[in-house]
Coordinates of C-alpha atoms and ligand atoms in Angstrom, one line a residue:
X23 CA 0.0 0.0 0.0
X24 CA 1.1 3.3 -0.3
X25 CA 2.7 5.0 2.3
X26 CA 1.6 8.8 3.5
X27 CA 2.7 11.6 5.0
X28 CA 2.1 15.2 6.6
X29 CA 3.7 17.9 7.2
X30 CA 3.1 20.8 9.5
X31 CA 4.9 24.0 8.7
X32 CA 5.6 27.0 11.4
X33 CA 6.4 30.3 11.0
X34 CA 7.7 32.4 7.8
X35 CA 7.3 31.8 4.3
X36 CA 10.8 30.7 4.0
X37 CA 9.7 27.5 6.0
X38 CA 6.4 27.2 3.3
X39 CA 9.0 27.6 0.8
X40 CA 11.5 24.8 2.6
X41 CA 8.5 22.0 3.3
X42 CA 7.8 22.4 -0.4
X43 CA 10.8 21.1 -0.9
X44 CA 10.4 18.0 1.8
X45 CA 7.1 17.5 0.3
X46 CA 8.8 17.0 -3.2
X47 CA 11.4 14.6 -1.4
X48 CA 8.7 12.5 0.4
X49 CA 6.5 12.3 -3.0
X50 CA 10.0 11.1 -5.4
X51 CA 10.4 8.3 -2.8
X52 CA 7.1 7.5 -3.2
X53 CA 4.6 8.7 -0.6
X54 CA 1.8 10.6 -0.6
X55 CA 0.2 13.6 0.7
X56 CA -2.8 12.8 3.6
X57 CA -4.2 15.4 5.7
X58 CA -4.1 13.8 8.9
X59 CA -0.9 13.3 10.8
X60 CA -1.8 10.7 13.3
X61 CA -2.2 8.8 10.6
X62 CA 0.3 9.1 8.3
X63 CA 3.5 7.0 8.0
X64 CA 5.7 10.1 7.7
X65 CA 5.1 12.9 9.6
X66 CA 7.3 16.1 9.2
X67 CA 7.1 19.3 11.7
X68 CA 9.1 22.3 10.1
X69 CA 9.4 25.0 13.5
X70 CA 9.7 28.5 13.8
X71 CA 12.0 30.1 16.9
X72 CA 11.4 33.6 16.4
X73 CA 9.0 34.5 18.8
X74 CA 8.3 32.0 22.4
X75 CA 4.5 31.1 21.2
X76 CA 6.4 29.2 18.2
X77 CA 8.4 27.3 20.6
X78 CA 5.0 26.4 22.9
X79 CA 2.8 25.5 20.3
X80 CA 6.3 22.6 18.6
X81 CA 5.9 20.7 21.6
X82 CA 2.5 20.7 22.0
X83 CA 2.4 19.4 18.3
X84 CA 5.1 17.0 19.1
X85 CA 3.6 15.8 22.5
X86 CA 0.1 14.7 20.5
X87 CA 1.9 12.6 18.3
X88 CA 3.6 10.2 20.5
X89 CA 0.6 8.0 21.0
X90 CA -0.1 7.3 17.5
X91 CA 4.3 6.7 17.3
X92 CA 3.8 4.3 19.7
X93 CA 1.0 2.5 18.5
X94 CA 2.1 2.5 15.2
X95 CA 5.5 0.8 14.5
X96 CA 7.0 2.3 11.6
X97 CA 5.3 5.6 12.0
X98 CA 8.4 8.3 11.0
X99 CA 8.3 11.4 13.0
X100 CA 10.9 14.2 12.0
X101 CA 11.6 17.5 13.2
X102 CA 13.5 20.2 11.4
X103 CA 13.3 24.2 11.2
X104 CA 14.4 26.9 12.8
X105 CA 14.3 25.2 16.7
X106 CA 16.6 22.6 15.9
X107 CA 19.8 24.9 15.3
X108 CA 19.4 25.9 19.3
X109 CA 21.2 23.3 21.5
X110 CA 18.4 24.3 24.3
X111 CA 16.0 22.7 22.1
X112 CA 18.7 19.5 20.9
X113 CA 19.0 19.1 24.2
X114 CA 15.1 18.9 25.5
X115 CA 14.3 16.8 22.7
X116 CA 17.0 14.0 23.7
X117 CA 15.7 14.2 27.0
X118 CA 11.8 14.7 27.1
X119 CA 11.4 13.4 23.1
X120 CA 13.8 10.6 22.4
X121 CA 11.0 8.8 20.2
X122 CA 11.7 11.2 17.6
X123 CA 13.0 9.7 14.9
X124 CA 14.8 12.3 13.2
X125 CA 16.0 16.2 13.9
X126 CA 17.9 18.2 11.4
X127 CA 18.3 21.8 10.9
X128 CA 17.8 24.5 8.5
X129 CA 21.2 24.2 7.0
X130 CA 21.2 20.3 5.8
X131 CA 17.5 20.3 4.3
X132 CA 19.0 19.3 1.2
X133 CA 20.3 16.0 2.6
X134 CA 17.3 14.8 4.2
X135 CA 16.7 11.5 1.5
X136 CA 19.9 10.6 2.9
X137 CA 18.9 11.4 6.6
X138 CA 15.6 9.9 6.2
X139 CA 16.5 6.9 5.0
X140 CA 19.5 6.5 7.7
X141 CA 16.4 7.3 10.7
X142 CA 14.6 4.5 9.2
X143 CA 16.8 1.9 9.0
X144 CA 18.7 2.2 12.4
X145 CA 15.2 3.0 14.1
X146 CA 17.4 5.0 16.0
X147 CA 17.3 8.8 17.4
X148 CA 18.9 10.6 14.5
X149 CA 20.2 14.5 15.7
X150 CA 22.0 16.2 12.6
X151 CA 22.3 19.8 12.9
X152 CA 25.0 22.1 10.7
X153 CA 26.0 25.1 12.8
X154 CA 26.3 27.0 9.3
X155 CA 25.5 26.9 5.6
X156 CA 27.0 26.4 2.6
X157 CA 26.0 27.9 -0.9
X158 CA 22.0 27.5 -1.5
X159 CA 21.4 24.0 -2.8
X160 CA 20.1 23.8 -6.2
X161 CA 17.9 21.5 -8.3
X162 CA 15.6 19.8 -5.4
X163 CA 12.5 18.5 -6.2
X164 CA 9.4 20.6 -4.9
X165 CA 5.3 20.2 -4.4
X166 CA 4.5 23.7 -4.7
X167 CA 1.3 24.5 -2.5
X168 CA -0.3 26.5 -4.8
X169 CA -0.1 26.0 -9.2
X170 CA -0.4 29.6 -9.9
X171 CA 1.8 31.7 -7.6
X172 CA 5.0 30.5 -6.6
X173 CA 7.5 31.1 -3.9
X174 CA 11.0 31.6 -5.1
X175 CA 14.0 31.9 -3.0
X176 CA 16.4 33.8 -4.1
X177 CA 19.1 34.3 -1.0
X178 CA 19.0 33.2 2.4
X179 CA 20.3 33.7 6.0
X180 CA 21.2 37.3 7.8
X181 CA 23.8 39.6 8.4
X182 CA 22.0 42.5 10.5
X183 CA 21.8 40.9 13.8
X184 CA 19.0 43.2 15.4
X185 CA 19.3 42.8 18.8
X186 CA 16.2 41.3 19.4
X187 CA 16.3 38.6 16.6
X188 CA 17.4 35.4 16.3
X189 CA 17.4 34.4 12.8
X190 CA 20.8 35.3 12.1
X191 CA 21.3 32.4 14.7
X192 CA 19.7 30.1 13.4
X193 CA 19.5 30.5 9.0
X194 CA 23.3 31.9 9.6
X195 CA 24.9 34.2 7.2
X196 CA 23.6 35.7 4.1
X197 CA 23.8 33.0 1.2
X198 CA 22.4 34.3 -2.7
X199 CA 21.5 31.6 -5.4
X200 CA 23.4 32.6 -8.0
X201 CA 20.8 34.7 -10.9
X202 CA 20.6 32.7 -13.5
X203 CA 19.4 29.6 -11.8
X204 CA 16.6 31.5 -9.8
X205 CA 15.8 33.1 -13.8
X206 CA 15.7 29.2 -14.8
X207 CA 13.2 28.3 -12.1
X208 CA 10.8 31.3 -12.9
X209 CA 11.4 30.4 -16.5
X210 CA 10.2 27.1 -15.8
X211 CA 7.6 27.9 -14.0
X212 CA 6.0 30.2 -16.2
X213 CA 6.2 27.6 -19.3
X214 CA 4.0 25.5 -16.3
X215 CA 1.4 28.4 -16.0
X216 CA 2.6 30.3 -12.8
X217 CA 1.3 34.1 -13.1
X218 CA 2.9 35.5 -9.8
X219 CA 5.8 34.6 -8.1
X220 CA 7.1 35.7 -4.4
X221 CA 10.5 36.1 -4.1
X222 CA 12.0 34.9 -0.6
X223 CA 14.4 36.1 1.5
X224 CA 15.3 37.0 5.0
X225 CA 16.6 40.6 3.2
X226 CA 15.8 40.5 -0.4
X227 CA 17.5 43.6 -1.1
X228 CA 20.7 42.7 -0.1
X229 CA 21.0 40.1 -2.8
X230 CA 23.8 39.2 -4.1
X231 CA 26.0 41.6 -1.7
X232 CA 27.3 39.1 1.0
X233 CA 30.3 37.1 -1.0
X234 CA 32.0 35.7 2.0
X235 CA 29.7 32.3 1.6
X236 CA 32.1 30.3 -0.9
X237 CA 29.4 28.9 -3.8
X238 CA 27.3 32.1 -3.2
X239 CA 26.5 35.0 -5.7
X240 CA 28.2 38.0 -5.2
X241 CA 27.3 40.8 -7.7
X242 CA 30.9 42.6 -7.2
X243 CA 33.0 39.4 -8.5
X244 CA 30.6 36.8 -10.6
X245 CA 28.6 37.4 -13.6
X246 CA 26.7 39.1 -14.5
X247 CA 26.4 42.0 -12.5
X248 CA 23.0 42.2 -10.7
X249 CA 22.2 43.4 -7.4
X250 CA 18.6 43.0 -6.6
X251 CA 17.2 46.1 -8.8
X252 CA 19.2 44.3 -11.5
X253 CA 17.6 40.7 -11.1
X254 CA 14.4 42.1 -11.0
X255 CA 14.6 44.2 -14.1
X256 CA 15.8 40.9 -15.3
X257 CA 12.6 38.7 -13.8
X258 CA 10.5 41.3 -15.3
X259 CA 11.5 40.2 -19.2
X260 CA 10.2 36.6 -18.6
X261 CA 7.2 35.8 -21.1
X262 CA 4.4 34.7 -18.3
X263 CA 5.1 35.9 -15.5
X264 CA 2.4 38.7 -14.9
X265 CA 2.7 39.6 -11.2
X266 CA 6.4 39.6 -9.0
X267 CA 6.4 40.4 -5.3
X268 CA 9.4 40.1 -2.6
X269 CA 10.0 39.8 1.0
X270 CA 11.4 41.1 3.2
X271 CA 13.3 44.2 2.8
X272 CA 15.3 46.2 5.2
X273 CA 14.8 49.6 4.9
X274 CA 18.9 50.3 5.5
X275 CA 19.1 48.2 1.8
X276 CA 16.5 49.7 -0.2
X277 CA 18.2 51.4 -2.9
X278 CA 17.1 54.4 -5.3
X279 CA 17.5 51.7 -8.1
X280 CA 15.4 49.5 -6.4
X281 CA 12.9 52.3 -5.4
X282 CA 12.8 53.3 -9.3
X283 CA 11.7 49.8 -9.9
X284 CA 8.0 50.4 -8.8
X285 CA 8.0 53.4 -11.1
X286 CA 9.5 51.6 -14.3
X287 CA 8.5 47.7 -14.4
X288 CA 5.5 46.3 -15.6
X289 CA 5.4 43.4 -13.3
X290 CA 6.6 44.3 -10.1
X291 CA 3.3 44.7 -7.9
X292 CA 3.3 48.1 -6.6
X293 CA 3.6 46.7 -2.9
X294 CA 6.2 46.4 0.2
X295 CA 6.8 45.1 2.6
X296 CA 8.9 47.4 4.7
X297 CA 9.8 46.3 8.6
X298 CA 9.7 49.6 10.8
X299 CA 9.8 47.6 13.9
X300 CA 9.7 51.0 16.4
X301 CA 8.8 54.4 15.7
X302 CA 11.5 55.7 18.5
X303 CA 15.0 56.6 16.8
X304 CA 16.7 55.7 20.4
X305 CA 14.6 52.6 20.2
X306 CA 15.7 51.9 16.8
X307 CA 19.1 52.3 17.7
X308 CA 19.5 49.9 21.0
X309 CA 17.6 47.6 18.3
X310 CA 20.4 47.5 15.9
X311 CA 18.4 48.5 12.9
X312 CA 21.1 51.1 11.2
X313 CA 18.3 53.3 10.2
X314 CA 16.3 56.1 12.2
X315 CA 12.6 57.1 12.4
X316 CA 13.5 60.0 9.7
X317 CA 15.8 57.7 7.6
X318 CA 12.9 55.2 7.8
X319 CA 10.0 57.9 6.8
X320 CA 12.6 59.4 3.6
X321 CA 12.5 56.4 1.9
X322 CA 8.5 56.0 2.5
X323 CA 8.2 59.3 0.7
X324 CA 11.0 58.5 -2.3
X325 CA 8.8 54.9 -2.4
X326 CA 5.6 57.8 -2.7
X327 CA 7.6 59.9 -4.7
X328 CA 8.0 56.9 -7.3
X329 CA 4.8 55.3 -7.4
X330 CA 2.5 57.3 -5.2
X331 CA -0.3 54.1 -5.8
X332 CA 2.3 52.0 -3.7
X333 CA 0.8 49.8 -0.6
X334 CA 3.1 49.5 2.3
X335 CA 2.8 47.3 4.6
X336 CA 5.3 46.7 8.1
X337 CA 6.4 44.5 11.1
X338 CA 6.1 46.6 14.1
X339 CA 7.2 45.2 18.0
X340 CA 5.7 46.8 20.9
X341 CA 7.5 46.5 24.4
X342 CA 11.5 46.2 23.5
X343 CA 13.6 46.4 26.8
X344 CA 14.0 50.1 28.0
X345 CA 10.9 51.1 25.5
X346 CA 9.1 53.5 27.5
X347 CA 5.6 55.4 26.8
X348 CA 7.3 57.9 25.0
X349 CA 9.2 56.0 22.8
X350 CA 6.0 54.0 22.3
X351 CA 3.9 57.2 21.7
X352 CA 6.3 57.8 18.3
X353 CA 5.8 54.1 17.0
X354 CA 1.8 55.1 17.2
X355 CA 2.4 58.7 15.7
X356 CA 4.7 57.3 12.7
X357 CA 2.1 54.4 11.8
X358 CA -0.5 57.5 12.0
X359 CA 2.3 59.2 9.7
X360 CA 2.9 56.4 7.4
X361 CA -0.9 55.0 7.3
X362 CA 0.2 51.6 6.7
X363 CA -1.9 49.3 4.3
X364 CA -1.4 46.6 6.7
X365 CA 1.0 45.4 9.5
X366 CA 2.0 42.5 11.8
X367 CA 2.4 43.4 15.1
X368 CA 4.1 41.6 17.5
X369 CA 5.0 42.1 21.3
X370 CA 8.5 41.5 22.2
X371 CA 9.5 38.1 23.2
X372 CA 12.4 37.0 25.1
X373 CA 15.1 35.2 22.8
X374 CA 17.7 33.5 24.7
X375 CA 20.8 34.2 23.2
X376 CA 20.2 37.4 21.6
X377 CA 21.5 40.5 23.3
X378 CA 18.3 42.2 23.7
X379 CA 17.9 38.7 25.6
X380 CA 20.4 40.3 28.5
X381 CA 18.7 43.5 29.4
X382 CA 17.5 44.2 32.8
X383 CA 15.2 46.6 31.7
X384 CA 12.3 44.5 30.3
X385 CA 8.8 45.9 29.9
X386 CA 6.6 44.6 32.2
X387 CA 3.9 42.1 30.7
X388 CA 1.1 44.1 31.3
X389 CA 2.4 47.4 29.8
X390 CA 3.4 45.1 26.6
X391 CA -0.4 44.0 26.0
X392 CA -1.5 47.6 26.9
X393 CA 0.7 48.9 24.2
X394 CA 0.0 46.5 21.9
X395 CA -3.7 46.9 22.2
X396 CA -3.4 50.6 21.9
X397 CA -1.4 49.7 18.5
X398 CA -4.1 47.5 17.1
X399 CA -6.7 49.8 17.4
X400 CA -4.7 52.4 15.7
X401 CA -3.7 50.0 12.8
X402 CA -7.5 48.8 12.7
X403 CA -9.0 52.3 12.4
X404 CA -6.7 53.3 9.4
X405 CA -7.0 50.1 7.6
X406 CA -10.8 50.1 8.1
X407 CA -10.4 53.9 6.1
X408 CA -7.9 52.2 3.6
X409 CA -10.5 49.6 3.2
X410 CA -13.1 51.5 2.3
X411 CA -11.4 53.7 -0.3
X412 CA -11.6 50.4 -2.8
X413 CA -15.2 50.5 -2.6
X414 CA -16.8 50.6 -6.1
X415 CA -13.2 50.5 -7.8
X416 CA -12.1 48.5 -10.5
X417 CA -9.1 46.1 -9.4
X418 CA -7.7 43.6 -11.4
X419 CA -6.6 40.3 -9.5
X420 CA -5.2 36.7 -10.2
X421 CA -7.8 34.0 -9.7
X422 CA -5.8 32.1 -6.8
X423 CA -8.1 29.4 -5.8
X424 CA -11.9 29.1 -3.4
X425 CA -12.2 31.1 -0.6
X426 CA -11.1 30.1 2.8
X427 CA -14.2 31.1 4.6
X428 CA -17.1 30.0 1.8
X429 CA -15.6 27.4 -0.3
X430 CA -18.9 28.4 -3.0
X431 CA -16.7 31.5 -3.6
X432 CA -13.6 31.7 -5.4
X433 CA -10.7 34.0 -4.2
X434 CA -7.5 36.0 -5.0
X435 CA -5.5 38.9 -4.4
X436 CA -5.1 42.8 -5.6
X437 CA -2.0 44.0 -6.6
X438 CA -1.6 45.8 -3.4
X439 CA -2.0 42.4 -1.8
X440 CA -5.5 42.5 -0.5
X441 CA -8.1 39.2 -0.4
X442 CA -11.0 39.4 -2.3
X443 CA -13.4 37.2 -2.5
X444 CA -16.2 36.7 -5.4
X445 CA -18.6 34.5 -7.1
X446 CA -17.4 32.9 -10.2
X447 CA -16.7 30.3 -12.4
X448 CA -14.2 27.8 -10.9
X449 CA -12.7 27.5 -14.6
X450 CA -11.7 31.2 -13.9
X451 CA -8.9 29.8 -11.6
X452 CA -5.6 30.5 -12.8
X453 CA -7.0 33.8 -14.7
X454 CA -6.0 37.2 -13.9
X455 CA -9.8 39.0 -14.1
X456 CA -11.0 42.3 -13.5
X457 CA -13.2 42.7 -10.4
X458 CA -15.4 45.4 -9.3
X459 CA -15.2 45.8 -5.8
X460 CA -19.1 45.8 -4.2
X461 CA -18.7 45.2 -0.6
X462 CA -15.3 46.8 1.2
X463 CA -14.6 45.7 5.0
X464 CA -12.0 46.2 7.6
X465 CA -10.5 42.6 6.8
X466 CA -12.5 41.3 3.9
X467 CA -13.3 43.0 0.3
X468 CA -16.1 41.6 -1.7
X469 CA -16.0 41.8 -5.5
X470 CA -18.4 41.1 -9.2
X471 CA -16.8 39.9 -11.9
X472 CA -16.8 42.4 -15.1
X473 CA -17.1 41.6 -18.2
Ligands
5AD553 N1 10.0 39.4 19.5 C1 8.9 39.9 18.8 N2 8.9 40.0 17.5 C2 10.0 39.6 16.8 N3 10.3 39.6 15.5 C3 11.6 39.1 15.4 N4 12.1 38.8 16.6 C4 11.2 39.1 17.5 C5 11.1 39.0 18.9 N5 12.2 38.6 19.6 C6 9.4 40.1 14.5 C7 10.0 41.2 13.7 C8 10.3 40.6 12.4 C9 9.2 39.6 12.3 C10 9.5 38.5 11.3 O1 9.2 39.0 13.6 O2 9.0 42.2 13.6 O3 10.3 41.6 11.3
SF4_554 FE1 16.0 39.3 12.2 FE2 16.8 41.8 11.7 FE3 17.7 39.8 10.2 FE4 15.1 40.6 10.0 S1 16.9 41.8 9.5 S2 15.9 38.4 10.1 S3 14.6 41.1 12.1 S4 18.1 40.1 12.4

């Protein structure tokens, strides 16, 4: 019979884009894809570390499948991500979790047939974990989630080490795939239908900059000459491809070139995603960002300046160590300033390791969920006015799929990124339509087909 398996992704799009991947391993070695993990004979949990709730909600994943493992010889349980490149978390799985079958980390993904196979056949405790990468591995199978939008990663890994974050930890230094064979993969994906494509990395726009990785692009010494403007002026020429978006982007890297690239290409969605992560420049400095609040506010207006239609959107933390209601009073006053599109917001979590980790001067809980609070409503109140302002307008978007809420209804996105859902043909999927937009709500936008 044919063997199944699941797997359950945390955290950022990179990990989507990574358990793509493992899905495409699992399917060439013959399994395939069931929706229920207890009962399938490969299970796969792909974490997230950059916030505590991530670490929580692994082992309470973990913990439900140890029953079915036990009752069910044979049953593969794997865990890989983010989590696994902390020895905390090696070292509470050896002791509280030594059923697990198999734990690698985010830099040997590309081995895991290998490892998979090793885990089975020694039924034994498998724990490989790289402490750093190598170049980007190239040529692995995938099962993309989705046929007509596609996730493309084109560098991984950070250099900026803000104070609170730890990525940098555990995706290492910044890696780029060299140009022409992220080109190829869009290429080939466009000859198989894709319309959109989402290019991935921890800090798009410093593509191609960090040579010190030996095997990884670096715009100063290989061929040709692209820094991220450059490969997206590039991406922009491919026959097909009708919609191109990227994340994320630190402000410190975004370049005029790159700004002039909402203003010039056809494809580019006019969108960003722009972390501000404080409004405060003291805050902003103690957070290692590079950039302050006016820095951060001149390149909003040269993105304005440029493409005044553009949709912004941000990652904003409330209640870094020493942030005090002043400092918090300019985070709400530059999202008033800015009048984001959207934002996630986050309150600051404790990440051993990190020096932001070591500070005496943590904000108490309850101010943190005050603050936060106070910064939802805010970001509520000026999307609900952003909202509105499509009502009645014409937008055009790509048919992605059925809605998640009424599965009658088919679904897709603007080009400034916003859901909309609408009655229609399910042969529409896959269709870039025009849409008039006939009901507009804080979180939802309702839309008729024209034409
Ligand atoms: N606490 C809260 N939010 C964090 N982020 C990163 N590290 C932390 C942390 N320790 C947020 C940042 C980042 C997003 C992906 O997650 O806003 O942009
Ligand atoms: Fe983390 Fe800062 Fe790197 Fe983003 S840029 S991954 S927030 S260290």
């Amino acid at each position: 019979m044919n063997k199944t398996y699941h797997i359950i992704t945390f955290g950022c799009q990179m990990n989507e884009r990574d358990s793509e991947t493992l899905a495409g391993f699992l399917e060439e070695m013959g399994y395939t894809y069931t929706e229920d993990p207890k009962t399938a004979d490969a299970v796969i949990i792909n974490t997230c570390s950059v916030r505590e709730n991530a670490d929580k909600k692994f082992f309470g994943v973990l913990g439900q499948l140890k029953n079915p493992h036990e009752q069910r010889p044979g049953m593969m349980v794997c865990v890989c991500g983010c989590m696994m490149q902390q020895q905390r978390i090696i070292d509470t799985l050896k002791a509280k979790y030594s059923w697990v079958d198999l734990v690698f980390g985010t830099h040997n993904m590309s081995e895991f047939p290998r490892l998979f196979q090793n885990a089975s056949e020694q039924k034994a405790h498998l724990v490989d974990v790289w402490q750093d990468g190598k170049a980007l591995a190239e040529g692995l199978p995938a099962r993309r989630a989705y046929s007509y939008k596609a996730f493309v990663n084109i560098m991984q890994g950070c250099n900026n080490f803000c104070s609170y974050c730890i990525v940098p930890y555990t995706r290492g230094r910044e890696r780029s795939r060299h140009p022409e064979a992220i080109l190829n993969e869009i290429r080939r994906l466009a000859a198989e239908g894709c319309k959109e494509i989402m290019l991935l990395g921890q800090n798009v726009n410093s593509y191609g900059r960090a040579g010190q990785i030996e095997g990884g692009y670096c715009f100063e010494k290989d061929e040709p000459h692209w820094d991220f403007a450059g490969l997206l002026r590039a991406i922009d020429q491919i026959e097909g491809i009708e919609r191109v978006r990227f994340m994320t982007s630190h402000p410190k890297d975004l370049s005029d070139d790159l700004i002039a690239c909402f203003g010039d290409l056809k494809h580019l969605c006019r969108q960003i995603h722009l972390p501000v992560q404080a409004g405060s420049s003291k805050v902003l400095k103690e957070m290692n960002r590079v950039y302050d609040r006016q820095q951060y506010l001149e390149r909003v207006r040269a993105l304005r300046a440029a493409c005044p239609s553009i949709a912004i959107s941000t990652d904003i933390i409330v209640g870094f160590p020493g942030e005090t209601e002043e400092d918090f009073e300019e985070t709400l006053s530059l999202v008033e300033e800015v009048r984001y599109d959207s934002a996630f917001t986050f309150i600051y979590s404790v990440r051993e390791g990190t020096p932001a980790a070591a500070r005496e001067d943590q904000v108490p809980e309850e101010v943190k969920h005050r603050r936060f609070n106070r910064l939802l409503e805010t970001m509520h109140r000026i999307q609900e006015e952003k909202s509105l302002q499509y009502q009645d307008t014409v937008q055009r978007i790509l048919i992605e799929g059925f809605s998640k809420t009424d599965d009658t209804m088919l679904t897709g996105h603007t080009e400034s990124g916003r859901v909309v859902d609408l009655p229609g043909d399910p042969s529409l999927i896959g269709q870039m339509v025009d849409v008039k937009i006939v009901k507009a709500q804080t979180f939802s936008l309702y839309g008729k087909l024209l034409g």
